[in-house]
């Protein structure tokens, strides 16, 4: 995809794009909506095939953040930043990384708080500490630097609540005894795997980094090849790597009953959710299931919530999903459609109240 195509098919508010010749990095900040408050969403740093792919990823992810904030009832809009790296993060030296973060901080400052960032794939709390030394508009600093620390734990707890709610909707009842396949054993996925194990699941795991599977295997998990994830029979699939795993074709054959994971924008193509619904596969829309991280960051840093309040709000993700499933069943639409409609209602309600004031 080229930059033209990525932007012309997007209905967001603004996009800032910058290229740094010295490092070869591309910077994109996509602000999708500020209707509910300043836009917020993490900084994703990874290698993209083309700058257009980086812009497309940022714009899609920013839209999902708008829906996530709206459904979670948080007073923020949706945005996302993407840094298209010249090489995988692990191969970038400290000096280059420091320059990349400095330029990103300059970009953030130019938006004057229209967009707040936080950690995402390829960035962590320590990077947020660095950014925050150069600009405001940064969530998710480490506890040592006075921030709320990683959002991964809250995200994993929310995903597990989503998984349980979806299992009930699919007629599976408990997670205990069920085959749960976790794809991606990173900050979130490793915790989801632990929660599933503790609940008595039969765990299957897949990660491109074999070292990450070792601990799970030692606890009895079965290893699945990364290219066989969508062909491996299981009751519950929990995608916790990157998005775009399931397209229409895969949806037609994927041998599971529930899909509930952390990966943002998991489905590819407009009809994929419909195919899953037609096959009776219960899909927990990612922007509902993975809202725990946003609840943690915005709850702690904007709303002044205690960790207990964050936990209570994260646990409500199961209830929100039960309402989404109910609504989808009654209307005969996909769960993705029902969740997006819920987000749109929240956004419409906010615009109505703004008009009225
Ligand atoms: P992470 O970077 O810590 O973990 C990702 C894991 O996936 C790594 O272990 C990596 O080796 C593995 N992986 C990458 N490609 C793979 C593939 N093709 N097959 C199998 N494994 C693969 O990221 P984190 O923080 O755990 O996030 C996971 C997903 O959840 C991301 O898509 C992120 O956007 C999303 N998310 C994360 C939140 C958070 O609070 N960390 C909040 C909401 C969403
Ligand atoms: N990147 C995470 C997400 O997609 C956490 C995050 C939430 C970061 C809100 C910044 C703001 O939910």
CSV table of C-alpha atoms and ligand atoms in Angstrom, one decimal:
chain,number,residue,atom,x,y,z
A,1,UNK,CA,0.0,0.0,0.0
A,2,UNK,CA,1.2,3.5,-0.7
A,3,UNK,CA,0.8,6.6,1.5
A,4,UNK,CA,-1.9,8.0,-0.8
A,5,UNK,CA,-4.0,4.9,-0.5
A,6,UNK,CA,-3.6,4.5,3.2
A,7,UNK,CA,-4.8,8.1,3.9
A,8,UNK,CA,-7.5,8.4,1.3
A,9,UNK,CA,-9.4,5.4,2.7
A,10,UNK,CA,-9.2,6.8,6.3
A,11,UNK,CA,-11.7,9.0,8.1
A,12,UNK,CA,-9.5,10.2,10.9
A,13,UNK,CA,-8.8,13.7,12.0
A,14,UNK,CA,-5.1,14.1,11.2
A,15,UNK,CA,-1.9,12.3,10.4
A,16,UNK,CA,1.6,13.6,11.0
A,17,UNK,CA,4.3,11.9,8.9
A,18,UNK,CA,8.0,12.5,9.1
A,19,UNK,CA,11.1,10.8,7.7
A,20,UNK,CA,14.6,11.0,9.3
A,21,UNK,CA,17.3,10.6,6.6
A,22,UNK,CA,20.0,10.0,9.2
A,23,UNK,CA,18.5,6.9,10.8
A,24,UNK,CA,16.1,6.0,7.9
A,25,UNK,CA,13.2,5.9,10.4
A,26,UNK,CA,9.6,6.9,9.4
A,27,UNK,CA,7.4,8.5,12.1
A,28,UNK,CA,3.6,8.5,11.8
A,29,UNK,CA,1.2,9.9,14.4
A,30,UNK,CA,-2.5,9.2,13.5
A,31,UNK,CA,-5.2,11.0,15.4
A,32,UNK,CA,-8.4,9.3,14.6
A,33,UNK,CA,-10.8,11.0,16.9
A,34,UNK,CA,-10.7,13.6,19.8
A,35,UNK,CA,-14.5,13.5,20.3
A,36,UNK,CA,-14.3,11.9,23.7
A,37,UNK,CA,-11.1,13.6,24.8
A,38,UNK,CA,-7.5,13.9,23.7
A,39,UNK,CA,-6.5,10.9,21.5
A,40,UNK,CA,-4.4,8.2,23.1
A,41,UNK,CA,-2.7,5.0,21.9
A,42,UNK,CA,0.7,3.4,22.1
A,43,UNK,CA,3.9,3.8,20.1
A,44,UNK,CA,4.5,0.8,17.9
A,45,UNK,CA,8.1,0.5,16.6
A,46,UNK,CA,8.9,-2.2,14.0
A,47,UNK,CA,10.1,-2.8,10.5
A,48,UNK,CA,7.5,-2.2,7.7
A,49,UNK,CA,7.8,-3.3,4.1
A,50,UNK,CA,7.0,0.3,2.9
A,51,UNK,CA,6.2,3.7,4.5
A,52,UNK,CA,2.7,3.2,3.2
A,53,UNK,CA,2.3,0.1,5.3
A,54,UNK,CA,3.4,2.1,8.4
A,55,UNK,CA,0.8,4.7,7.7
A,56,UNK,CA,-1.9,2.1,7.0
A,57,UNK,CA,-1.0,0.4,10.3
A,58,UNK,CA,-1.1,3.6,12.3
A,59,UNK,CA,-4.4,4.7,10.9
A,60,UNK,CA,-6.1,1.4,11.4
A,61,UNK,CA,-4.8,1.1,14.9
A,62,UNK,CA,-5.9,4.6,15.7
A,63,UNK,CA,-9.4,3.8,14.7
A,64,UNK,CA,-9.4,0.8,17.0
A,65,UNK,CA,-8.2,3.0,19.9
A,66,UNK,CA,-11.3,5.3,19.4
A,67,UNK,CA,-13.6,2.3,19.7
A,68,UNK,CA,-11.6,0.9,22.7
A,69,UNK,CA,-11.8,4.1,24.7
A,70,UNK,CA,-15.5,4.6,23.9
A,71,UNK,CA,-16.6,1.0,24.8
A,72,UNK,CA,-14.4,1.1,28.0
A,73,UNK,CA,-16.1,4.4,29.0
A,74,UNK,CA,-12.8,6.3,29.2
A,75,UNK,CA,-12.6,10.0,28.5
A,76,UNK,CA,-10.1,9.8,25.7
A,77,UNK,CA,-10.1,9.6,21.9
A,78,UNK,CA,-8.2,7.3,19.6
A,79,UNK,CA,-4.7,7.7,18.1
A,80,UNK,CA,-1.6,5.7,17.5
A,81,UNK,CA,2.0,6.3,16.6
A,82,UNK,CA,4.1,4.1,14.4
A,83,UNK,CA,7.8,4.3,14.0
A,84,UNK,CA,8.9,2.4,10.9
A,85,UNK,CA,12.4,1.2,11.9
A,86,UNK,CA,15.3,0.8,9.5
A,87,UNK,CA,16.2,-2.6,11.1
A,88,UNK,CA,14.6,-4.9,13.8
A,89,UNK,CA,14.6,-3.2,17.2
A,90,UNK,CA,17.2,-5.7,18.6
A,91,UNK,CA,19.7,-4.6,15.9
A,92,UNK,CA,19.4,-0.8,16.6
A,93,UNK,CA,22.2,0.6,18.7
A,94,UNK,CA,21.6,2.8,21.7
A,95,UNK,CA,22.7,6.1,20.0
A,96,UNK,CA,20.3,5.5,17.1
A,97,UNK,CA,17.5,4.5,19.4
A,98,UNK,CA,18.0,7.7,21.5
A,99,UNK,CA,17.8,9.8,18.3
A,100,UNK,CA,14.6,8.0,17.2
A,101,UNK,CA,13.0,8.6,20.6
A,102,UNK,CA,14.1,12.3,20.6
A,103,UNK,CA,12.5,12.9,17.2
A,104,UNK,CA,9.4,11.1,18.3
A,105,UNK,CA,9.2,13.3,21.4
A,106,UNK,CA,9.6,16.4,19.2
A,107,UNK,CA,6.6,15.2,17.1
A,108,UNK,CA,4.5,14.6,20.2
A,109,UNK,CA,5.3,18.0,21.5
A,110,UNK,CA,4.1,19.6,18.2
A,111,UNK,CA,0.7,18.1,18.7
A,112,UNK,CA,0.3,20.0,22.0
A,113,UNK,CA,-1.6,17.3,23.8
A,114,UNK,CA,-4.0,16.4,21.0
A,115,UNK,CA,-2.4,12.9,21.2
A,116,UNK,CA,-0.9,11.0,24.2
A,117,UNK,CA,1.2,8.0,23.7
A,118,UNK,CA,2.2,4.9,25.7
A,119,UNK,CA,3.9,1.6,25.2
A,120,UNK,CA,3.0,-0.9,22.4
A,121,UNK,CA,4.8,-3.5,20.3
A,122,UNK,CA,8.5,-2.5,20.2
A,123,UNK,CA,8.4,0.0,23.0
A,124,UNK,CA,8.3,-0.4,26.8
A,125,UNK,CA,8.0,1.6,30.1
A,126,UNK,CA,11.7,2.5,30.0
A,127,UNK,CA,11.2,4.1,26.5
A,128,UNK,CA,8.2,6.0,28.0
A,129,UNK,CA,10.6,7.3,30.8
A,130,UNK,CA,12.9,8.6,28.1
A,131,UNK,CA,10.1,10.2,26.1
A,132,UNK,CA,8.7,11.8,29.2
A,133,UNK,CA,12.0,13.5,30.0
A,134,UNK,CA,11.6,15.4,26.7
A,135,UNK,CA,7.9,16.0,26.5
A,136,UNK,CA,4.6,15.5,28.4
A,137,UNK,CA,1.8,13.6,26.7
A,138,UNK,CA,3.3,10.2,27.7
A,139,UNK,CA,1.5,7.5,29.7
A,140,UNK,CA,3.0,4.3,31.1
A,141,UNK,CA,6.3,5.3,32.7
A,142,UNK,CA,8.0,2.8,34.9
A,143,UNK,CA,7.1,2.6,38.6
A,144,UNK,CA,10.6,3.7,39.5
A,145,UNK,CA,10.1,6.9,37.4
A,146,UNK,CA,6.8,7.6,39.1
A,147,UNK,CA,4.5,6.0,36.5
A,148,UNK,CA,2.0,3.2,36.8
A,149,UNK,CA,4.3,0.6,35.1
A,150,UNK,CA,3.5,-1.9,32.4
A,151,UNK,CA,-0.1,-2.2,31.2
A,152,UNK,CA,0.5,-5.9,30.3
A,153,UNK,CA,-0.9,-7.4,33.5
A,154,UNK,CA,-4.2,-5.5,33.3
A,155,UNK,CA,-4.5,-6.4,29.6
A,156,UNK,CA,-3.9,-10.0,30.3
A,157,UNK,CA,-6.5,-10.1,33.1
A,158,UNK,CA,-9.1,-8.4,30.8
A,159,UNK,CA,-8.3,-10.9,28.0
A,160,UNK,CA,-8.8,-13.8,30.3
A,161,UNK,CA,-12.2,-12.3,31.4
A,162,UNK,CA,-13.1,-12.0,27.7
A,163,UNK,CA,-12.0,-15.6,27.1
A,164,UNK,CA,-14.2,-16.9,29.9
A,165,UNK,CA,-17.2,-14.9,28.7
A,166,UNK,CA,-16.7,-16.1,25.2
A,167,UNK,CA,-16.4,-19.7,26.3
A,168,UNK,CA,-19.7,-19.6,28.0
A,169,UNK,CA,-21.3,-18.0,25.0
A,170,UNK,CA,-19.9,-20.8,22.8
A,171,UNK,CA,-21.5,-23.4,25.1
A,172,UNK,CA,-18.1,-24.6,26.5
A,173,UNK,CA,-18.8,-23.5,30.0
A,174,UNK,CA,-15.5,-23.5,32.0
A,175,UNK,CA,-12.0,-23.1,30.6
A,176,UNK,CA,-10.9,-26.1,32.7
A,177,UNK,CA,-10.1,-29.1,30.5
A,178,UNK,CA,-10.3,-27.0,27.3
A,179,UNK,CA,-7.5,-26.7,24.8
A,180,UNK,CA,-6.4,-23.0,24.9
A,181,UNK,CA,-3.8,-22.0,22.2
A,182,UNK,CA,-1.9,-18.8,23.0
A,183,UNK,CA,-0.1,-17.3,20.1
A,184,UNK,CA,2.7,-14.9,21.2
A,185,UNK,CA,4.2,-15.4,24.7
A,186,UNK,CA,5.2,-11.8,25.2
A,187,UNK,CA,4.3,-9.4,28.0
A,188,UNK,CA,0.6,-10.1,27.6
A,189,UNK,CA,0.5,-13.6,26.1
A,190,UNK,CA,2.7,-15.2,28.8
A,191,UNK,CA,0.4,-13.9,31.5
A,192,UNK,CA,-2.7,-15.1,29.6
A,193,UNK,CA,-1.1,-18.5,29.3
A,194,UNK,CA,-0.5,-18.6,33.1
A,195,UNK,CA,-4.1,-17.6,33.8
A,196,UNK,CA,-5.3,-20.3,31.5
A,197,UNK,CA,-3.0,-22.9,33.1
A,198,UNK,CA,-4.2,-21.9,36.6
A,199,UNK,CA,-7.8,-22.3,35.5
A,200,UNK,CA,-7.0,-25.9,34.4
A,201,UNK,CA,-6.8,-25.4,30.6
A,202,UNK,CA,-4.8,-27.8,28.4
A,203,UNK,CA,-2.3,-25.2,27.1
A,204,UNK,CA,-0.9,-25.0,23.6
A,205,UNK,CA,1.7,-22.3,22.8
A,206,UNK,CA,3.4,-20.7,19.7
A,207,UNK,CA,6.0,-18.0,19.5
A,208,UNK,CA,8.6,-17.1,16.9
A,209,UNK,CA,11.0,-16.9,19.8
A,210,UNK,CA,11.5,-20.5,21.0
A,211,UNK,CA,13.0,-19.4,24.2
A,212,UNK,CA,9.7,-17.9,25.2
A,213,UNK,CA,8.0,-21.3,24.9
A,214,UNK,CA,10.4,-23.1,27.2
A,215,UNK,CA,8.8,-22.1,30.5
A,216,UNK,CA,5.3,-22.9,29.2
A,217,UNK,CA,6.6,-26.3,27.9
A,218,UNK,CA,8.1,-27.0,31.3
A,219,UNK,CA,4.6,-26.6,32.8
A,220,UNK,CA,3.1,-29.1,30.3
A,221,UNK,CA,2.2,-26.8,27.4
A,222,UNK,CA,2.3,-28.4,23.9
A,223,UNK,CA,4.3,-26.5,21.3
A,224,UNK,CA,2.6,-25.5,18.1
A,225,UNK,CA,4.5,-24.4,15.0
A,226,UNK,CA,3.9,-20.7,14.4
A,227,UNK,CA,2.7,-21.3,10.8
A,228,UNK,CA,0.2,-23.9,12.1
A,229,UNK,CA,-1.6,-21.7,14.6
A,230,UNK,CA,-4.7,-21.2,12.4
A,231,UNK,CA,-4.8,-24.9,11.5
A,232,UNK,CA,-4.5,-26.4,14.9
A,233,UNK,CA,-7.6,-27.8,16.6
A,234,UNK,CA,-8.4,-26.2,19.9
A,235,UNK,CA,-11.5,-24.9,21.7
A,236,UNK,CA,-10.0,-21.4,22.4
A,237,UNK,CA,-7.5,-19.4,20.3
A,238,UNK,CA,-5.9,-16.5,22.1
A,239,UNK,CA,-3.9,-14.4,19.5
A,240,UNK,CA,-1.4,-12.3,21.5
A,241,UNK,CA,1.2,-11.5,18.8
A,242,UNK,CA,0.4,-8.9,16.1
A,243,UNK,CA,-2.8,-8.2,14.2
A,244,UNK,CA,-4.2,-9.4,10.9
A,245,UNK,CA,-3.9,-13.1,11.7
A,246,UNK,CA,-7.3,-14.0,10.4
A,247,UNK,CA,-8.7,-13.2,6.9
A,248,UNK,CA,-11.9,-14.4,5.3
A,249,UNK,CA,-10.3,-17.5,3.9
A,250,UNK,CA,-8.8,-18.6,7.3
A,251,UNK,CA,-12.1,-17.8,9.0
A,252,UNK,CA,-13.8,-20.4,6.8
A,253,UNK,CA,-11.6,-23.2,8.1
A,254,UNK,CA,-10.1,-22.2,11.4
A,255,UNK,CA,-10.7,-25.2,13.8
A,256,UNK,CA,-11.6,-23.4,17.1
A,257,UNK,CA,-14.8,-22.4,18.8
A,258,UNK,CA,-13.7,-19.2,20.5
A,259,UNK,CA,-11.2,-16.4,19.5
A,260,UNK,CA,-10.3,-14.1,22.4
A,261,UNK,CA,-6.9,-12.5,22.5
A,262,UNK,CA,-4.9,-9.2,22.9
A,263,UNK,CA,-3.7,-8.5,19.4
A,264,UNK,CA,-5.1,-5.3,18.0
A,265,UNK,CA,-6.9,-5.4,14.7
A,266,UNK,CA,-6.9,-9.2,14.6
A,267,UNK,CA,-9.3,-9.6,11.7
A,268,UNK,CA,-8.4,-8.7,8.1
A,269,UNK,CA,-11.1,-7.7,5.6
A,270,UNK,CA,-14.6,-6.4,6.1
A,271,UNK,CA,-16.4,-9.8,5.9
A,272,UNK,CA,-14.2,-11.8,8.2
A,273,UNK,CA,-16.3,-11.3,11.3
A,274,UNK,CA,-19.4,-12.3,9.4
A,275,UNK,CA,-17.8,-15.6,8.3
A,276,UNK,CA,-16.8,-16.4,11.9
A,277,UNK,CA,-20.4,-15.6,13.1
A,278,UNK,CA,-21.9,-17.8,10.3
A,279,UNK,CA,-19.7,-20.7,11.5
A,280,UNK,CA,-20.8,-20.1,15.1
A,281,UNK,CA,-17.3,-19.2,16.3
A,282,UNK,CA,-17.5,-16.7,19.1
A,283,UNK,CA,-15.1,-13.8,18.5
A,284,UNK,CA,-14.4,-11.4,21.4
A,285,UNK,CA,-13.7,-8.1,19.5
A,286,UNK,CA,-10.1,-7.2,20.2
A,287,UNK,CA,-10.9,-3.5,21.1
A,288,UNK,CA,-13.2,-4.8,23.9
A,289,UNK,CA,-11.1,-7.7,25.1
A,290,UNK,CA,-7.8,-5.9,25.3
A,291,UNK,CA,-9.0,-2.7,26.9
A,292,UNK,CA,-7.3,-3.6,30.3
A,293,UNK,CA,-4.1,-1.8,29.3
A,294,UNK,CA,-5.9,1.4,28.4
A,295,UNK,CA,-8.0,1.2,31.6
A,296,UNK,CA,-4.8,0.8,33.6
A,297,UNK,CA,-3.0,3.8,32.0
A,298,UNK,CA,-5.9,6.2,31.7
A,299,UNK,CA,-7.4,5.1,35.0
A,300,UNK,CA,-4.2,5.6,36.9
A,301,UNK,CA,-2.8,8.7,35.1
A,302,UNK,CA,-5.9,10.7,34.1
A,303,UNK,CA,-8.7,9.6,36.4
A,304,UNK,CA,-6.5,9.0,39.6
A,305,UNK,CA,-7.8,5.5,40.1
A,306,UNK,CA,-6.2,3.1,42.6
A,307,UNK,CA,-4.9,-0.3,41.4
A,308,UNK,CA,-8.1,-1.9,43.0
A,309,UNK,CA,-10.3,0.4,40.9
A,310,UNK,CA,-8.4,-0.4,37.8
A,311,UNK,CA,-8.8,-4.1,38.6
A,312,UNK,CA,-12.5,-3.8,39.1
A,313,UNK,CA,-13.0,-1.9,35.9
A,314,UNK,CA,-10.9,-4.4,34.0
A,315,UNK,CA,-13.0,-7.3,35.3
A,316,UNK,CA,-16.0,-5.6,33.9
A,317,UNK,CA,-14.8,-6.5,30.4
A,318,UNK,CA,-16.5,-9.8,30.8
A,319,UNK,CA,-19.8,-8.1,31.4
A,320,UNK,CA,-19.4,-5.7,28.5
A,321,UNK,CA,-18.8,-8.7,26.3
A,322,UNK,CA,-21.8,-10.6,27.5
A,323,UNK,CA,-23.9,-7.5,26.5
A,324,UNK,CA,-22.1,-7.5,23.1
A,325,UNK,CA,-22.8,-11.2,22.5
A,326,UNK,CA,-26.4,-10.8,23.6
A,327,UNK,CA,-26.9,-7.9,21.2
A,328,UNK,CA,-25.2,-9.7,18.3
A,329,UNK,CA,-27.4,-12.8,18.9
A,330,UNK,CA,-30.6,-10.8,19.0
A,331,UNK,CA,-29.8,-8.8,15.9
A,332,UNK,CA,-28.2,-11.6,14.0
A,333,UNK,CA,-25.0,-9.6,13.4
A,334,UNK,CA,-21.4,-10.4,14.1
A,335,UNK,CA,-19.9,-9.6,17.5
A,336,UNK,CA,-17.6,-7.2,15.8
A,337,UNK,CA,-20.5,-5.3,14.4
A,338,UNK,CA,-22.4,-5.2,17.7
A,339,UNK,CA,-19.2,-3.9,19.5
A,340,UNK,CA,-18.6,-1.3,16.9
A,341,UNK,CA,-22.2,-0.2,17.2
A,342,UNK,CA,-21.8,0.1,20.9
A,343,UNK,CA,-18.7,2.3,20.4
A,344,UNK,CA,-20.6,4.4,17.8
A,345,UNK,CA,-23.5,4.9,20.3
A,346,UNK,CA,-21.0,6.2,22.9
A,347,UNK,CA,-19.4,8.5,20.4
A,348,UNK,CA,-22.8,9.7,19.2
A,349,UNK,CA,-24.0,10.3,22.7
A,350,UNK,CA,-20.9,12.3,23.4
A,351,UNK,CA,-21.3,14.5,20.3
A,352,UNK,CA,-25.0,14.9,21.3
A,353,UNK,CA,-24.1,16.2,24.7
A,354,UNK,CA,-21.4,18.5,23.3
A,355,UNK,CA,-23.9,19.9,20.8
A,356,UNK,CA,-26.4,20.5,23.6
A,357,UNK,CA,-23.9,22.6,25.7
B,1,LIG,P1,5.2,-8.3,23.1
B,1,LIG,O1,6.0,-7.7,22.0
B,1,LIG,O2,5.7,-8.3,24.5
B,1,LIG,O3,4.8,-9.8,22.7
B,1,LIG,C1,4.5,-10.3,21.4
B,1,LIG,C2,5.0,-11.7,21.3
B,1,LIG,O4,4.5,-12.3,20.1
B,1,LIG,C3,6.5,-11.9,21.3
B,1,LIG,O5,6.9,-12.9,22.2
B,1,LIG,C4,6.9,-12.3,19.9
B,1,LIG,O6,8.0,-13.1,19.8
B,1,LIG,C5,5.6,-13.0,19.5
B,1,LIG,N1,5.3,-13.1,18.1
B,1,LIG,C6,5.5,-12.1,17.1
B,1,LIG,N2,5.1,-12.5,15.9
B,1,LIG,C7,4.7,-13.8,16.1
B,1,LIG,C8,4.2,-14.8,15.2
B,1,LIG,N3,4.0,-14.6,13.9
B,1,LIG,N4,3.8,-16.0,15.8
B,1,LIG,C9,4.0,-16.2,17.1
B,1,LIG,N5,4.5,-15.3,17.9
B,1,LIG,C10,4.8,-14.1,17.5
B,1,LIG,O7,3.7,-7.6,23.0
B,1,LIG,P2,2.6,-7.5,24.1
B,1,LIG,O8,2.7,-6.3,24.9
B,1,LIG,O9,2.5,-8.8,24.8
B,1,LIG,O10,1.3,-7.3,23.2
B,1,LIG,C11,0.8,-8.4,22.4
B,1,LIG,C12,-0.3,-7.9,21.5
B,1,LIG,O11,-1.3,-7.3,22.3
B,1,LIG,C13,0.1,-6.8,20.5
B,1,LIG,O12,-0.6,-6.9,19.3
B,1,LIG,C14,-0.3,-5.5,21.2
B,1,LIG,O13,-0.6,-4.4,20.3
B,1,LIG,C15,-1.6,-6.0,21.9
B,1,LIG,N6,-2.0,-5.2,23.1
B,1,LIG,C16,-1.1,-5.0,24.1
B,1,LIG,C17,-1.4,-4.3,25.2
B,1,LIG,C18,-0.5,-4.2,26.4
B,1,LIG,O14,-0.9,-3.6,27.4
B,1,LIG,N7,0.8,-4.6,26.3
B,1,LIG,C19,-2.7,-3.7,25.3
B,1,LIG,C20,-3.6,-3.9,24.2
B,1,LIG,C21,-3.2,-4.6,23.1
B,2,LIG,N1,-0.8,0.0,23.4
B,2,LIG,C1,-1.8,-0.5,24.3
B,2,LIG,C2,-3.2,-0.6,23.7
B,2,LIG,O1,-3.3,-0.8,22.5
B,2,LIG,C3,-1.8,0.3,25.6
B,2,LIG,C4,-2.1,1.8,25.5
B,2,LIG,C5,-3.4,2.2,25.8
B,2,LIG,C6,-1.1,2.7,25.3
B,2,LIG,C7,-3.7,3.5,25.8
B,2,LIG,C8,-1.4,4.1,25.2
B,2,LIG,C9,-2.7,4.5,25.5
B,2,LIG,O2,-4.2,-0.6,24.3
